[in-house]
mmCIF file of C-alpha atoms in Angstrom:
data_model
loop_
_atom_site.group_PDB
_atom_site.id
_atom_site.type_symbol
_atom_site.label_atom_id
_atom_site.label_comp_id
_atom_site.label_asym_id
_atom_site.label_seq_id
_atom_site.Cartn_x
_atom_site.Cartn_y
_atom_site.Cartn_z
ATOM 1 C CA MET A 12 5.036 11.243 -46.277
ATOM 2 C CA ILE A 13 8.032 10.595 -44.642
ATOM 3 C CA LYS A 14 5.260 9.615 -41.822
ATOM 4 C CA LYS A 15 3.390 7.234 -43.985
ATOM 5 C CA ILE A 16 6.641 5.386 -45.291
ATOM 6 C CA LEU A 17 7.663 4.679 -41.234
ATOM 7 C CA LEU A 18 4.348 3.562 -40.639
ATOM 8 C CA ILE A 19 3.847 1.537 -42.967
ATOM 9 C CA GLY A 20 7.966 0.246 -42.946
ATOM 10 C CA PHE A 21 7.089 -0.415 -38.984
ATOM 11 C CA CYS A 22 3.728 -2.408 -39.835
ATOM 12 C CA LEU A 23 5.577 -4.664 -42.166
ATOM 13 C CA VAL A 24 8.163 -5.359 -39.506
ATOM 14 C CA LEU A 25 5.407 -5.908 -37.186
ATOM 15 C CA LEU A 26 3.662 -8.455 -39.705
ATOM 16 C CA VAL A 27 7.252 -9.723 -40.495
ATOM 17 C CA GLY A 28 7.860 -10.365 -37.341
ATOM 18 C CA CYS A 29 4.880 -12.367 -36.291
ATOM 19 C CA SER A 30 4.332 -14.414 -38.531
ATOM 20 C CA SER A 31 8.135 -16.060 -38.344
ATOM 21 C CA LYS A 32 7.322 -19.879 -36.769
ATOM 22 C CA ASN A 33 9.953 -21.108 -33.682
ATOM 23 C CA ASP A 34 11.484 -24.423 -35.071
ATOM 24 C CA GLN A 35 10.772 -25.945 -32.731
ATOM 25 C CA GLN A 36 7.670 -27.264 -30.984
ATOM 26 C CA ALA A 37 7.006 -27.688 -27.610
ATOM 27 C CA PRO A 38 6.870 -31.372 -26.662
ATOM 28 C CA GLU A 39 3.072 -32.400 -26.315
ATOM 29 C CA ASN A 40 3.213 -32.883 -22.581
ATOM 30 C CA THR A 41 4.596 -29.767 -21.419
ATOM 31 C CA LEU A 42 0.988 -28.357 -22.633
ATOM 32 C CA SER A 43 -1.944 -27.724 -20.155
ATOM 33 C CA THR A 44 -5.345 -26.707 -19.950
ATOM 34 C CA TYR A 45 -6.065 -24.952 -16.857
ATOM 35 C CA PRO A 46 -7.990 -25.874 -14.508
ATOM 36 C CA GLY A 47 -6.378 -28.558 -14.686
ATOM 37 C CA PRO A 48 -3.087 -29.727 -12.468
ATOM 38 C CA ILE A 49 0.816 -29.135 -13.559
ATOM 39 C CA GLU A 50 2.169 -32.281 -12.543
ATOM 40 C CA PRO A 51 5.752 -32.014 -12.399
ATOM 41 C CA GLY A 52 8.223 -33.174 -14.657
ATOM 42 C CA ASN A 53 6.002 -32.253 -17.245
ATOM 43 C CA SER A 54 8.431 -28.812 -18.467
ATOM 44 C CA ASN A 55 11.605 -28.732 -20.132
ATOM 45 C CA GLU A 56 12.307 -25.657 -17.881
ATOM 46 C CA SER A 57 13.935 -25.612 -14.868
ATOM 47 C CA SER A 58 11.955 -25.304 -11.786
ATOM 48 C CA ALA A 59 14.527 -23.907 -9.246
ATOM 49 C CA TYR A 60 13.321 -19.904 -8.651
ATOM 50 C CA PRO A 61 15.422 -17.246 -9.950
ATOM 51 C CA GLY A 62 15.014 -14.685 -6.724
ATOM 52 C CA PRO A 63 17.658 -13.208 -4.648
ATOM 53 C CA THR A 64 19.985 -14.898 -3.151
ATOM 54 C CA SER A 65 20.474 -13.350 -0.360
ATOM 55 C CA SER A 66 18.646 -10.763 2.124
ATOM 56 C CA THR A 67 20.458 -7.450 0.982
ATOM 57 C CA GLN A 68 19.730 -8.808 -2.396
ATOM 58 C CA ALA A 69 15.362 -8.960 -1.847
ATOM 59 C CA ALA A 70 15.864 -5.692 -0.519
ATOM 60 C CA GLN A 71 16.972 -3.790 -2.580
ATOM 61 C CA LEU A 72 15.586 -5.756 -6.033
ATOM 62 C CA SER A 73 11.896 -4.542 -3.338
ATOM 63 C CA SER A 74 10.888 -0.949 -4.776
ATOM 64 C CA THR A 75 7.201 -0.950 -2.318
ATOM 65 C CA GLN A 76 7.242 -0.220 0.701
ATOM 66 C CA VAL A 77 5.872 -2.496 3.113
ATOM 67 C CA TYR A 78 2.852 -1.437 5.152
ATOM 68 C CA PHE A 79 2.125 -4.581 7.184
ATOM 69 C CA VAL A 80 4.311 -5.982 9.152
ATOM 70 C CA ASP A 81 3.975 -9.067 11.444
ATOM 71 C CA GLY A 82 5.793 -7.667 14.950
ATOM 72 C CA LEU A 83 6.116 -3.129 14.415
ATOM 73 C CA VAL A 84 8.636 -1.777 16.621
ATOM 74 C CA VAL A 85 7.798 2.017 17.764
ATOM 75 C CA PRO A 86 11.050 3.570 16.827
ATOM 76 C CA THR A 87 12.500 6.347 18.465
ATOM 77 C CA PRO A 88 12.366 10.256 16.919
ATOM 78 C CA ILE A 89 14.652 12.057 14.669
ATOM 79 C CA SER A 90 15.359 15.756 15.849
ATOM 80 C CA GLY A 91 12.329 18.236 14.245
ATOM 81 C CA LYS A 92 10.686 15.126 14.219
ATOM 82 C CA ALA A 93 7.794 12.665 16.325
ATOM 83 C CA VAL A 94 6.041 9.531 15.765
ATOM 84 C CA VAL A 95 2.495 8.763 16.387
ATOM 85 C CA THR A 96 1.073 5.498 17.346
ATOM 86 C CA GLY A 97 -1.457 3.838 18.237
ATOM 87 C CA VAL A 98 -3.885 -0.039 17.516
ATOM 88 C CA LEU A 99 -7.144 0.057 15.460
ATOM 89 C CA MET A 100 -9.818 -1.567 16.856
ATOM 90 C CA GLU A 101 -13.160 -2.964 15.585
ATOM 91 C CA SER A 102 -15.205 -1.176 17.107
ATOM 92 C CA GLY A 103 -17.768 -1.757 20.464
ATOM 93 C CA GLU A 104 -15.833 -3.435 22.739
ATOM 94 C CA SER A 105 -13.332 -6.425 20.185
ATOM 95 C CA THR A 106 -10.258 -7.316 20.728
ATOM 96 C CA ARG A 107 -9.895 -8.164 16.872
ATOM 97 C CA PRO A 108 -7.809 -5.256 15.410
ATOM 98 C CA PHE A 109 -9.222 -3.194 12.544
ATOM 99 C CA ILE A 110 -6.731 -3.723 9.560
ATOM 100 C CA THR A 111 -6.686 -0.597 6.867
ATOM 101 C CA SER A 112 -4.364 2.084 5.135
ATOM 102 C CA ILE A 113 -3.814 4.878 7.220
ATOM 103 C CA TYR A 114 -3.424 7.607 5.558
ATOM 104 C CA LEU A 115 -2.034 11.573 8.184
ATOM 105 C CA SER A 116 -3.813 14.036 6.488
ATOM 106 C CA ALA A 117 -2.830 18.083 7.704
ATOM 107 C CA ALA A 118 -6.236 19.401 9.281
ATOM 108 C CA SER A 119 -7.764 23.074 9.985
ATOM 109 C CA PRO A 120 -10.125 23.322 12.600
ATOM 110 C CA ALA A 121 -13.733 24.466 10.566
ATOM 111 C CA GLU A 122 -14.063 28.358 10.008
ATOM 112 C CA THR A 123 -17.808 27.727 11.810
ATOM 113 C CA ALA A 124 -18.828 26.049 15.432
ATOM 114 C CA GLY A 125 -20.294 22.702 14.623
ATOM 115 C CA GLU A 126 -18.671 21.462 11.734
ATOM 116 C CA PRO A 127 -16.023 19.157 10.983
ATOM 117 C CA PRO A 128 -12.379 20.174 10.198
ATOM 118 C CA ILE A 129 -10.908 20.523 7.342
ATOM 119 C CA VAL A 130 -9.163 17.768 6.526
ATOM 120 C CA ASN A 131 -6.506 18.115 3.318
ATOM 121 C CA TYR A 132 -5.959 14.623 1.849
ATOM 122 C CA SER A 133 -4.118 13.316 -0.572
ATOM 123 C CA GLU A 134 -3.354 9.803 -1.148
ATOM 124 C CA LEU A 135 -0.358 10.740 -3.421
ATOM 125 C CA THR A 136 1.594 12.754 -0.720
ATOM 126 C CA ASP A 137 0.268 11.700 2.320
ATOM 127 C CA PRO A 138 2.252 9.326 4.593
ATOM 128 C CA ILE A 139 0.542 5.872 4.948
ATOM 129 C CA ALA A 140 1.066 4.152 8.331
ATOM 130 C CA VAL A 141 3.382 1.022 8.781
ATOM 131 C CA GLN A 142 1.053 -1.587 10.783
ATOM 132 C CA ASP A 143 0.644 -4.880 12.476
ATOM 133 C CA ILE A 144 -1.738 -7.481 10.837
ATOM 134 C CA LYS A 145 -1.809 -8.986 14.524
ATOM 135 C CA THR A 146 -2.310 -6.507 16.702
ATOM 136 C CA GLY A 147 -3.636 -3.123 14.946
ATOM 137 C CA LYS A 148 -0.734 -1.503 16.328
ATOM 138 C CA PHE A 149 0.561 1.594 13.443
ATOM 139 C CA VAL A 150 3.242 3.736 13.176
ATOM 140 C CA PHE A 151 3.689 6.859 11.486
ATOM 141 C CA SER A 152 7.542 8.242 11.474
ATOM 142 C CA GLU A 153 9.092 11.248 10.295
ATOM 143 C CA VAL A 154 5.633 13.001 11.236
ATOM 144 C CA THR A 155 6.333 17.349 10.685
ATOM 145 C CA PRO A 156 4.711 19.304 14.306
ATOM 146 C CA GLY A 157 1.431 19.774 12.632
ATOM 147 C CA GLN A 158 -1.985 18.589 13.285
ATOM 148 C CA TYR A 159 -3.166 16.118 11.737
ATOM 149 C CA ALA A 160 -6.907 13.702 11.051
ATOM 150 C CA PHE A 161 -5.854 10.031 10.204
ATOM 151 C CA VAL A 162 -7.823 8.958 6.763
ATOM 152 C CA ILE A 163 -8.659 5.178 5.961
ATOM 153 C CA TRP A 164 -8.647 4.845 2.740
ATOM 154 C CA SER A 165 -11.499 3.654 0.471
ATOM 155 C CA GLN A 166 -11.694 2.763 -2.476
ATOM 156 C CA ASN A 167 -14.366 5.540 -2.695
ATOM 157 C CA GLY A 168 -11.151 7.855 -1.373
ATOM 158 C CA GLY A 169 -10.288 8.679 2.000
ATOM 159 C CA THR A 170 -12.517 9.327 4.884
ATOM 160 C CA PRO A 171 -11.226 10.762 7.877
ATOM 161 C CA LEU A 172 -11.323 8.679 10.854
ATOM 162 C CA GLN A 173 -13.765 9.126 13.861
ATOM 163 C CA ASP A 174 -14.640 8.384 17.278
ATOM 164 C CA GLU A 175 -17.636 7.037 19.500
ATOM 165 C CA THR A 176 -19.547 10.206 18.946
ATOM 166 C CA GLY A 177 -19.133 11.041 14.930
ATOM 167 C CA LYS A 178 -16.163 13.717 15.376
ATOM 168 C CA THR A 179 -13.170 13.099 13.530
ATOM 169 C CA ILE A 180 -9.802 12.369 15.549
ATOM 170 C CA LEU A 181 -7.563 15.434 15.469
ATOM 171 C CA VAL A 182 -3.771 14.931 16.627
ATOM 172 C CA GLU A 183 -1.202 17.614 18.141
ATOM 173 C CA VAL A 184 2.334 16.604 17.213
ATOM 174 C CA THR A 185 5.274 18.352 18.747
ATOM 175 C CA SER A 186 8.454 18.184 17.895
ATOM 176 C CA SER A 187 10.376 15.218 19.352
ATOM 177 C CA GLU A 188 7.617 13.375 20.660
ATOM 178 C CA VAL A 189 5.984 9.744 20.584
ATOM 179 C CA LYS A 190 2.524 10.800 20.091
ATOM 180 C CA ASP A 191 0.881 7.514 21.185
ATOM 181 C CA LEU A 192 -3.208 6.928 21.024
ATOM 182 C CA GLY A 193 -4.443 4.007 23.109
ATOM 183 C CA ASN A 194 -6.668 1.976 21.495
ATOM 184 C CA ILE A 195 -9.276 3.113 18.839
ATOM 185 C CA HIS A 196 -12.426 1.744 18.536
ATOM 186 C CA VAL A 197 -13.382 2.206 14.154
ATOM 187 C CA PRO A 198 -16.761 2.728 13.769
#
């Protein structure tokens, strides 16, 4: 019974709040219908951007990791970890970079000869590369030593990156190394 009374009270508060009218009407010239242009000076609000005032403040406000950059620098590995880098290129003799989300997933060799390796892909936990949008160069930093496969993200899930022969590309990473795979052409 108490739940019903609380629910009715909540609904009444919502109805009263939604039915109250603003005493001030917006000037007619501030309204614009899409797709018509919004003319400068037609708004009573300030047009100044209320964003961060410094690069430090901007970095603090950003909660999303940046995965695509212009001018990628390969870092030095920290103790006990490795760095994996390479360049993704479009297939064939193309000199155009292949820009995509690249994950580094733990991999184990197949138990049966001729079968593909077992790739343990997780979009939530696997590291994602930072990639240069102009060159296609990618970097995974702070990689734990082990065997990995590269997984290309798509809307249908992840697909292990394969070479021109159709074999999954595997990489063995050891401590404190920079593993440079060179150019990788994506079929």
